[in-house]
PDB file of C-alpha atoms in Angstrom:
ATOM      1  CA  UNK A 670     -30.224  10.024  10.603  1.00 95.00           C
ATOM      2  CA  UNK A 671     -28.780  10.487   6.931  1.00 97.00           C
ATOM      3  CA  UNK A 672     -29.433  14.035   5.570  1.00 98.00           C
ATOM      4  CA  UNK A 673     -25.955  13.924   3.384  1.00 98.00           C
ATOM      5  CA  UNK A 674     -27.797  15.074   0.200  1.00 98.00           C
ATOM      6  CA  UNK A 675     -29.187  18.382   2.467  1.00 98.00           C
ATOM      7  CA  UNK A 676     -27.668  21.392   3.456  1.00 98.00           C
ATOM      8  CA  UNK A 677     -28.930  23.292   6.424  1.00 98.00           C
ATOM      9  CA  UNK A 678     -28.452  27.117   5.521  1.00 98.00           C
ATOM     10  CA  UNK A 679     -28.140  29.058   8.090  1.00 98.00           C
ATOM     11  CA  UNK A 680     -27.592  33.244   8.180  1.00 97.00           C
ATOM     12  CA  UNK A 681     -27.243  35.632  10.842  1.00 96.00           C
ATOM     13  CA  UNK A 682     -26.158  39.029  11.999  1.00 94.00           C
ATOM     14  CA  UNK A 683     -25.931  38.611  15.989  1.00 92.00           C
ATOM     15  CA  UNK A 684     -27.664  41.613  17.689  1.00 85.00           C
ATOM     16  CA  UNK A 685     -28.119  40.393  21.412  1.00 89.00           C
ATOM     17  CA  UNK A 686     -26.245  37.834  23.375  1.00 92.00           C
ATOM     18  CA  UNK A 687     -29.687  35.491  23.267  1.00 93.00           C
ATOM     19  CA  UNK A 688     -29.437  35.138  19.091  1.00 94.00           C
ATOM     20  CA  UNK A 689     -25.918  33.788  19.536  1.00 96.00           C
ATOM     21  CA  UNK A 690     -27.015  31.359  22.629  1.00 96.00           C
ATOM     22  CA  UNK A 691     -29.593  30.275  20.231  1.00 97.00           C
ATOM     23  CA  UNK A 692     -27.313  30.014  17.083  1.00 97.00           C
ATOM     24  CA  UNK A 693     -25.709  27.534  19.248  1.00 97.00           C
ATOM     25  CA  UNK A 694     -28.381  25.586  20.447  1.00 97.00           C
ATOM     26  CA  UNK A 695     -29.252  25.471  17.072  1.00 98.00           C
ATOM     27  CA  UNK A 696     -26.368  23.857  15.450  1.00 98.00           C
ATOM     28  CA  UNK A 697     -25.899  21.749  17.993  1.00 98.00           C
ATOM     29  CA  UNK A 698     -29.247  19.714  18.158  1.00 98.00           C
ATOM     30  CA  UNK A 699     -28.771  19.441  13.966  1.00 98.00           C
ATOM     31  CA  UNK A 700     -25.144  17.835  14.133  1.00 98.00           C
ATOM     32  CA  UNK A 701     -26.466  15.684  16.785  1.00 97.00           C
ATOM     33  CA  UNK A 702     -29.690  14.307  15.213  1.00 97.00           C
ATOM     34  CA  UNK A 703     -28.543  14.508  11.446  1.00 98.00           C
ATOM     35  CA  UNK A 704     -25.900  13.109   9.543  1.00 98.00           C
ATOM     36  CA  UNK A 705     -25.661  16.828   7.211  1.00 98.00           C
ATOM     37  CA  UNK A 706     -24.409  19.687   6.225  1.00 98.00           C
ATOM     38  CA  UNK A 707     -25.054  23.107   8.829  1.00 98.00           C
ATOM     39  CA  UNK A 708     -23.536  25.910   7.120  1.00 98.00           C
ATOM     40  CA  UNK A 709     -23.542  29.239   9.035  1.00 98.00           C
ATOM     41  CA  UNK A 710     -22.615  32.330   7.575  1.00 98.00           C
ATOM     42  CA  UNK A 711     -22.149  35.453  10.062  1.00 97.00           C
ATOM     43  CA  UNK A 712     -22.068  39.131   8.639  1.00 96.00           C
ATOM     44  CA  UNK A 713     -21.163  42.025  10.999  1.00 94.00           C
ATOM     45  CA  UNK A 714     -18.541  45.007  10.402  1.00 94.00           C
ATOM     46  CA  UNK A 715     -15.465  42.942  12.252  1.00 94.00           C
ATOM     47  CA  UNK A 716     -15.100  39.462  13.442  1.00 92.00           C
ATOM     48  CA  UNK A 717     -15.849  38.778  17.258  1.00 91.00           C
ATOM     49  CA  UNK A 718     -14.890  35.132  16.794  1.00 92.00           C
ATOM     50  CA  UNK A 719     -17.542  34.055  19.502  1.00 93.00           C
ATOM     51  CA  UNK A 720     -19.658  31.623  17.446  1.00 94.00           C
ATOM     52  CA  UNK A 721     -17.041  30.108  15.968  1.00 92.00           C
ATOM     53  CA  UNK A 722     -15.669  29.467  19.278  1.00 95.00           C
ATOM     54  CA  UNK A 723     -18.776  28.298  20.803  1.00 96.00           C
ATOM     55  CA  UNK A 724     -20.925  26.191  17.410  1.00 97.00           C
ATOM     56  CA  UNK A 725     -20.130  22.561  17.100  1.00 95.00           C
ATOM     57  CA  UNK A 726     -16.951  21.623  14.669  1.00 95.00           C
ATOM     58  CA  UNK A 727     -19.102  20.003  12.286  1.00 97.00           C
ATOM     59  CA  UNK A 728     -20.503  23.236  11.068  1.00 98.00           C
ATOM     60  CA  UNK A 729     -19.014  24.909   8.122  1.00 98.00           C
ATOM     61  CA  UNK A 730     -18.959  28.409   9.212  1.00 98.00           C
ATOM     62  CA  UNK A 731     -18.102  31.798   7.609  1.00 97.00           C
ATOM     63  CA  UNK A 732     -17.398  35.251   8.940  1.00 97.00           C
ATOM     64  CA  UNK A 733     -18.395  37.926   6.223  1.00 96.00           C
ATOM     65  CA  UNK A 734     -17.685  41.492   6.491  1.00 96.00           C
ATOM     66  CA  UNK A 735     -20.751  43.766   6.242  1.00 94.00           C
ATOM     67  CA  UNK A 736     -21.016  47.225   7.212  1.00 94.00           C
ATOM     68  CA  UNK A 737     -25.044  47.754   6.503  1.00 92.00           C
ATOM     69  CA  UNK A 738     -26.633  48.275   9.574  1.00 88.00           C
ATOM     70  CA  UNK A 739     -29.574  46.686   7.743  1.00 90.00           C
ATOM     71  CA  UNK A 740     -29.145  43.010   7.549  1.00 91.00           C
ATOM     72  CA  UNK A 741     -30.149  41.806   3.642  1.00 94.00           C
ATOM     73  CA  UNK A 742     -30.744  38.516   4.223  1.00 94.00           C
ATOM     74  CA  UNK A 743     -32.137  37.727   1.086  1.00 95.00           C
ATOM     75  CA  UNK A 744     -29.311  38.765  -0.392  1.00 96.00           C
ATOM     76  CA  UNK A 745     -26.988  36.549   2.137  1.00 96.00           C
ATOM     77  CA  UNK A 746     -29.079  33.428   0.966  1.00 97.00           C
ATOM     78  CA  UNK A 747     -28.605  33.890  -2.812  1.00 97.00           C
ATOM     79  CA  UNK A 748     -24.984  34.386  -1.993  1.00 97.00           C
ATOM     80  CA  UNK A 749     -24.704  31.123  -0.266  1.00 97.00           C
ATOM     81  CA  UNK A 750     -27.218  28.941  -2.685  1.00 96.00           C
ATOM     82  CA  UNK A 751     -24.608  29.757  -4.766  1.00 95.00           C
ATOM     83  CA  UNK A 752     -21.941  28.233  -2.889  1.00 95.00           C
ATOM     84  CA  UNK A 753     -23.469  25.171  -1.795  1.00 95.00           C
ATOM     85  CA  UNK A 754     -24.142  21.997  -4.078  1.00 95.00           C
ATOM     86  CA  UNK A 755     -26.460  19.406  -2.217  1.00 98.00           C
ATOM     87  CA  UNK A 756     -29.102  18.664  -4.262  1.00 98.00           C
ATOM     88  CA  UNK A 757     -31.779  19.458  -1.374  1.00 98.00           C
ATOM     89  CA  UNK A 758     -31.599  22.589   0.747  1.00 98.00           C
ATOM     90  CA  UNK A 759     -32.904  24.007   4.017  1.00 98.00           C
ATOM     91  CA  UNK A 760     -33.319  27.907   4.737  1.00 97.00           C
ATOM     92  CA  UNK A 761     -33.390  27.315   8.436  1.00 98.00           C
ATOM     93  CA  UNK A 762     -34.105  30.439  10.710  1.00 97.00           C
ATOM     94  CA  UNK A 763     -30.883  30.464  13.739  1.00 96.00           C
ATOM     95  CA  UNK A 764     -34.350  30.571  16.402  1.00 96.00           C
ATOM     96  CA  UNK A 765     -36.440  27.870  15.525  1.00 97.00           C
ATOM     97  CA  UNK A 766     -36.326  23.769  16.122  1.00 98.00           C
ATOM     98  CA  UNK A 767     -38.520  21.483  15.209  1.00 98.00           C
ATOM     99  CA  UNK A 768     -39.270  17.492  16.246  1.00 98.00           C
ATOM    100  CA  UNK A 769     -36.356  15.043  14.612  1.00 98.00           C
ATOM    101  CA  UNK A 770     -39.320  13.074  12.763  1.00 98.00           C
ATOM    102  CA  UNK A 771     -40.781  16.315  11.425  1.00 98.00           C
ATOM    103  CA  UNK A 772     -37.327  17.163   9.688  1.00 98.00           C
ATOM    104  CA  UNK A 773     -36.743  13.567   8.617  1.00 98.00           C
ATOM    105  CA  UNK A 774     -40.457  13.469   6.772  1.00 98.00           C
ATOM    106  CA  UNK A 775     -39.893  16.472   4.793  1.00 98.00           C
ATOM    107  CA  UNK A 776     -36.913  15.534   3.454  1.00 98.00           C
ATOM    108  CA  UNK A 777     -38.218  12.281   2.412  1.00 98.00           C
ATOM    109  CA  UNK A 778     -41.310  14.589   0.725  1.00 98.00           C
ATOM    110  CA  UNK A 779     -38.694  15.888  -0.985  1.00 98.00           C
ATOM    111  CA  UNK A 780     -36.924  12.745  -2.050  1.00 98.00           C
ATOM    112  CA  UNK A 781     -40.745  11.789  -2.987  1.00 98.00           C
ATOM    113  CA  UNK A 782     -41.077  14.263  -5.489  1.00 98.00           C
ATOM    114  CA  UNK A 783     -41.997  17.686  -3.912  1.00 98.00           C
ATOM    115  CA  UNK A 784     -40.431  20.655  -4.883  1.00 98.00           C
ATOM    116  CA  UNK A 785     -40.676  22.192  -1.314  1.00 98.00           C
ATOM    117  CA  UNK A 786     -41.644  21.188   1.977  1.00 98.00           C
ATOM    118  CA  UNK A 787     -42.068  22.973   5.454  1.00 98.00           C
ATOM    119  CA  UNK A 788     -41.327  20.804   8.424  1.00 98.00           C
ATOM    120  CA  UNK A 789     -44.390  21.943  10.413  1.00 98.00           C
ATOM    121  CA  UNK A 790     -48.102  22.712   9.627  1.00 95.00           C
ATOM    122  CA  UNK A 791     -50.608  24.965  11.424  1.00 91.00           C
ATOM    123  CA  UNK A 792     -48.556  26.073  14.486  1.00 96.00           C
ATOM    124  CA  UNK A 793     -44.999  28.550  14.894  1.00 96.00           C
ATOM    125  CA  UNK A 794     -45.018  28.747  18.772  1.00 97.00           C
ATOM    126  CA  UNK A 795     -43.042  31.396  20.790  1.00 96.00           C
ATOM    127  CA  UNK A 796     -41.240  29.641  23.411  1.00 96.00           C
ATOM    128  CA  UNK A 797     -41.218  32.449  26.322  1.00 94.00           C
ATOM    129  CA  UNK A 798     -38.233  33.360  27.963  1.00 95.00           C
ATOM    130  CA  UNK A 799     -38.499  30.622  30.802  1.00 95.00           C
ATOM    131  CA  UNK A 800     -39.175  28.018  28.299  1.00 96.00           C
ATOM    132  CA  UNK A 801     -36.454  29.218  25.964  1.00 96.00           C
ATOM    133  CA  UNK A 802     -34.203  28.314  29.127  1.00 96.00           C
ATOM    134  CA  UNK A 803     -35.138  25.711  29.768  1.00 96.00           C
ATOM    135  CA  UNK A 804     -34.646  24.297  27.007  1.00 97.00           C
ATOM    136  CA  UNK A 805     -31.138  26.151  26.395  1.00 96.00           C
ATOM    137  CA  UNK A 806     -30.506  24.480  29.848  1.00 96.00           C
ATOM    138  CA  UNK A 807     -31.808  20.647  29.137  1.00 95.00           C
ATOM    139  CA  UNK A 808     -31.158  20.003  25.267  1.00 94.00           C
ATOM    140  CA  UNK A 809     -34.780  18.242  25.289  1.00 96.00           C
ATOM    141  CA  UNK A 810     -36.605  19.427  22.443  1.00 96.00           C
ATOM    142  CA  UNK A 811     -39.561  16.681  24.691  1.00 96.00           C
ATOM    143  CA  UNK A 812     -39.795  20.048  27.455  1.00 95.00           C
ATOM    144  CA  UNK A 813     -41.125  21.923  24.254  1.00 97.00           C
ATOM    145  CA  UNK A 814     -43.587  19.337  23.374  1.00 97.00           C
ATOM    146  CA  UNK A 815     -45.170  18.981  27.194  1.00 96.00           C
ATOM    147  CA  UNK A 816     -45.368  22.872  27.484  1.00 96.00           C
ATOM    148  CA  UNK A 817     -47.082  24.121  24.304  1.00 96.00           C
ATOM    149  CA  UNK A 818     -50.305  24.867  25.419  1.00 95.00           C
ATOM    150  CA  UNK A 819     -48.334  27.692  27.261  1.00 95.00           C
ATOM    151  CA  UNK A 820     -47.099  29.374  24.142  1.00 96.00           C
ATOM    152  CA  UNK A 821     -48.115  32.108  22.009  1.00 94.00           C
ATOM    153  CA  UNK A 822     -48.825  31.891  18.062  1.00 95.00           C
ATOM    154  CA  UNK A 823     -46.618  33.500  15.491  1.00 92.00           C
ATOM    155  CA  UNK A 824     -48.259  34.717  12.479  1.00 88.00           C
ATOM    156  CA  UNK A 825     -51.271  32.889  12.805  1.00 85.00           C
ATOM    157  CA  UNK A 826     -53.224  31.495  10.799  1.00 87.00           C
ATOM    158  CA  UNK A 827     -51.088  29.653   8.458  1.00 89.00           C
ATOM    159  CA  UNK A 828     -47.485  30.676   9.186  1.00 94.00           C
ATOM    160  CA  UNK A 829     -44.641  30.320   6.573  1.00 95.00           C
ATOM    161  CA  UNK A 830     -41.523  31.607   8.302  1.00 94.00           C
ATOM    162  CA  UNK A 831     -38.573  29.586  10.430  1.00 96.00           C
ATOM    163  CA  UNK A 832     -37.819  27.001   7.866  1.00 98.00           C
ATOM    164  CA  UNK A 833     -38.273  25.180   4.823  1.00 98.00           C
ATOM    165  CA  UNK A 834     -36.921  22.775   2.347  1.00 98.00           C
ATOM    166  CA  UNK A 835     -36.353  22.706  -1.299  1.00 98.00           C
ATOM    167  CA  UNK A 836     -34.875  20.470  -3.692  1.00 98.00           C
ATOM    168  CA  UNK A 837     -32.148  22.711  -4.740  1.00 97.00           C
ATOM    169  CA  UNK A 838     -33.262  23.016  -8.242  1.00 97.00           C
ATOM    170  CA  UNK A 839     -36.437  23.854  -8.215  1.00 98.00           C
ATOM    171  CA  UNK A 840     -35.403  26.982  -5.611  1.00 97.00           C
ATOM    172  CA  UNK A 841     -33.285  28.513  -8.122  1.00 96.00           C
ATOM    173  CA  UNK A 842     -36.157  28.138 -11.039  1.00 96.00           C
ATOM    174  CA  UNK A 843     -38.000  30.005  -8.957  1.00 96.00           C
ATOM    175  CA  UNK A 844     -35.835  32.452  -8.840  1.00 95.00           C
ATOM    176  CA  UNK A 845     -34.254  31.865  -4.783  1.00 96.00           C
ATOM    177  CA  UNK A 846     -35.101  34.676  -2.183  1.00 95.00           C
ATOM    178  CA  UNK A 847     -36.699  37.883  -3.135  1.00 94.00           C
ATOM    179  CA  UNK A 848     -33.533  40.406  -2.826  1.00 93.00           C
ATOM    180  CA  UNK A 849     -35.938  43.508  -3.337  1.00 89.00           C
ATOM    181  CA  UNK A 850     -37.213  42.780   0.752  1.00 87.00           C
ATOM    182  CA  UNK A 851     -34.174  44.630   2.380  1.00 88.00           C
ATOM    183  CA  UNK A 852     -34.323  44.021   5.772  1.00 75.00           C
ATOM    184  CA  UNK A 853     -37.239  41.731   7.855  1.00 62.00           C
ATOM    185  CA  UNK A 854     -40.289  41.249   7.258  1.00 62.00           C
ATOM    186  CA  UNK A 855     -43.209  39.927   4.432  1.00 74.00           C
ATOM    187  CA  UNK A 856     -40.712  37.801   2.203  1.00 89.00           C
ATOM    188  CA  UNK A 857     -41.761  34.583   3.842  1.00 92.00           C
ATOM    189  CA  UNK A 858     -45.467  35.192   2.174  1.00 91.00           C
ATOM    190  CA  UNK A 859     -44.113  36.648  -0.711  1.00 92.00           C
ATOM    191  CA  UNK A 860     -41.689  33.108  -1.592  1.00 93.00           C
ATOM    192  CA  UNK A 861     -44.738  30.992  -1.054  1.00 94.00           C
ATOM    193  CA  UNK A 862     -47.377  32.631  -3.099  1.00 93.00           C
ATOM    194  CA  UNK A 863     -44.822  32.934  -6.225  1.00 93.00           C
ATOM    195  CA  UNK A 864     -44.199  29.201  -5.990  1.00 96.00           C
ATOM    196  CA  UNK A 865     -47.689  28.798  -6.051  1.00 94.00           C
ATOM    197  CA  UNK A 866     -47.726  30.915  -8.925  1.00 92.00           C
ATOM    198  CA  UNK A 867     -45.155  28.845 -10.874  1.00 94.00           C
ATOM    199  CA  UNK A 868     -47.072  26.015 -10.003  1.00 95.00           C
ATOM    200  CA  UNK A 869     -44.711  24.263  -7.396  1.00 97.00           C
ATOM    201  CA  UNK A 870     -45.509  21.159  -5.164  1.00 98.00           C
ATOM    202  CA  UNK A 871     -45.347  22.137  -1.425  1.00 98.00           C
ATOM    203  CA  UNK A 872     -45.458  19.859   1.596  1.00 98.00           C
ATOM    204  CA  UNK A 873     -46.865  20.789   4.921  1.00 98.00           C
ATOM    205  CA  UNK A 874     -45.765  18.369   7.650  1.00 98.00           C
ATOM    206  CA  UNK A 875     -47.776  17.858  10.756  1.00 97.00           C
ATOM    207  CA  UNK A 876     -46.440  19.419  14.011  1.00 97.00           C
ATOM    208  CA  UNK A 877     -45.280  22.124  15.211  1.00 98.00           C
ATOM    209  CA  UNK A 878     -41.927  24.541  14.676  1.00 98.00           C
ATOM    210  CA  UNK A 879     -40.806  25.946  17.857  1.00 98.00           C
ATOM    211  CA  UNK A 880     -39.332  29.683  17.831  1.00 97.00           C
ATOM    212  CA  UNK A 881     -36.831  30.528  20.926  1.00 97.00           C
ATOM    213  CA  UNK A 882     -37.395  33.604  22.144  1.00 95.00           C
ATOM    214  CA  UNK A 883     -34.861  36.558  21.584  1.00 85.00           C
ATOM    215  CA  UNK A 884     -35.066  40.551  22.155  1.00 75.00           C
ATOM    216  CA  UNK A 885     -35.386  42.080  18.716  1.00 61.00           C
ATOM    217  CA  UNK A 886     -33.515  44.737  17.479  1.00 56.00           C
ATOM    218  CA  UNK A 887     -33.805  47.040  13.749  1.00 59.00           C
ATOM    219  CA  UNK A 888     -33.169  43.422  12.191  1.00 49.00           C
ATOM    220  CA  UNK A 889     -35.961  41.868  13.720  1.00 54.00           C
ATOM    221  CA  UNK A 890     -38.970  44.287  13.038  1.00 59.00           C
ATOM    222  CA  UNK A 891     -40.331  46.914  10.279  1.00 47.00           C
ATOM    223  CA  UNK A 892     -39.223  50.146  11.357  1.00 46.00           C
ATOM    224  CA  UNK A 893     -41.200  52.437   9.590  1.00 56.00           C
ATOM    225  CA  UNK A 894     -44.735  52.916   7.878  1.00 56.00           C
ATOM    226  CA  UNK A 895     -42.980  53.650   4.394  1.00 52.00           C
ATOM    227  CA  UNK A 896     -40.512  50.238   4.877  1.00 50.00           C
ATOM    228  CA  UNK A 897     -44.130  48.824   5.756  1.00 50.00           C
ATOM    229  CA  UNK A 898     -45.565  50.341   2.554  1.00 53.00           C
ATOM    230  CA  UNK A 899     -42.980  49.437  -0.016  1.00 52.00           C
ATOM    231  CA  UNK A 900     -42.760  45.174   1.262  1.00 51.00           C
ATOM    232  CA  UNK A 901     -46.328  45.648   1.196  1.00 57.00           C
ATOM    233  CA  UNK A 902     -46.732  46.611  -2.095  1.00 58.00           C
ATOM    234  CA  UNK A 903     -44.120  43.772  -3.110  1.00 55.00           C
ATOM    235  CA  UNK A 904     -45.998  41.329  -1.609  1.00 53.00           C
ATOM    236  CA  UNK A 905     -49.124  42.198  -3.308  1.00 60.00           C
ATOM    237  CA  UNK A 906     -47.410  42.056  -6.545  1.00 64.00           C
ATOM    238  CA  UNK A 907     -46.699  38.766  -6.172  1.00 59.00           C
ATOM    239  CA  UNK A 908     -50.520  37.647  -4.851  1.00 55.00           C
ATOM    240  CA  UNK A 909     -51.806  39.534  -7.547  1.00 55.00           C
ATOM    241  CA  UNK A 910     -50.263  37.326  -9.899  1.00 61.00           C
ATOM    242  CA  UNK A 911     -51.312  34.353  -8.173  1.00 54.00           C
ATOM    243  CA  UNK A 912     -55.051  34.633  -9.339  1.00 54.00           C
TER     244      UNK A 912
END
């Protein structure tokens, strides 16, 4: 399928062995469904040179030295929207996959006239472990589909995490990610309500995005109440001036 005109955006600071098995699960079912551009930036303090062993050729990939134990992805994003030029973009989680047709359709909401589109509606579902290996084990993203029911939610209702699309220039009107949300957690709510609040047009496709399960470190949680407190407040700004 032709997705030339999109780049797949991909950042991540490995933590466990499971985050790079996904990575690489990852990469490969987009170079083999998608005619594109994966582009997969890895920060850490020194170069391991594991995924670039290990991800498919076709992704452009980048090893960039970062010695913050706290992993600013925001940050890492703006860096790379800088870098890139396709005219549509995807922020694209290293955990998640979705169904080919779901992808395909928000892209073409794009190419319709939407500013923004997310390739799934009401449900993020948590593979479990056994499912995640399954699937690690088969390539069938079908295995996913027949064992849903099995799954648990992720930030239900209404999730907004794990991917979405933009047309390239209305994400940098709006101003790209959030940099002031240092570390995980609240900056998928926050993007959505200020586009909202600038008055963007956002797609929601039907299905479902599938998140493979990985042990989470620092990087994957809020640590504290006062790191809760401060993204908190942040967020609320941002609501606030939404009404």
């Amino acid at each position: 399928i032709d997705l030339t005109d999109v780049a797949f955006c991909l950042v991540v600071r490995f933590g466990t062995i499971s985050r790079l098995e996904n990575t690489v699960a990852v990469c490969e079912f987009l170079t083999e469904n998608f005619h594109t551009n994966v582009y997969l930036w890895e920060f850490d303090e020194h170069p391991n040179h594991f995924a670039e062993q290990l991800i498919p050729g076709a992704v452009h990939y980048e090893f960039h030295s970062d010695y913050d134990p706290v992993f600013h992805r925001t940050k890492h994003i703006n860096e790379m929207m800088r870098q890139i030029n396709e005219p549509y973009v995807s922020v694209w989680d290293v955990d998640v996959v979705a169904l080919v047709s779901q992808i395909q359709k928000a892209v073409d909401a794009l190419r319709a006239g939407f500013d923004f589109a997310y390739p799934y509606e009401y449900y993020f579902l948590d593979t479990s472990t056994e499912l995640r290996n399954l699937y690690l084990e088969e390539k069938d993203i079908s295995i996913l589909e027949k064992y849903k029911e099995f799954m648990n939610e992720m930030y239900s209702p209404n999730p907004v995490g794990g991917a979405f699309f933009a047309k390239r220039e209305s994400y940098v009107r709006c101003g790209g990610e959030n940099e002031r949300f240092y570390g995980w957690g609240f900056e998928d709510g926050e993007r959505l309500a200020r586009w909202n609040s600038m008055g963007m047009s956002v797609a929601r496709i039907p299905g479902i995005l599938y998140h493979l399960t990985h042990s989470r470190g620092n990087n994957s949680t809020i640590c504290s109440q006062d790191e809760y407190l401060v993204k908190n407040r942040e967020y609320l700004s941002v609501l606030r001036e939404t009404r």
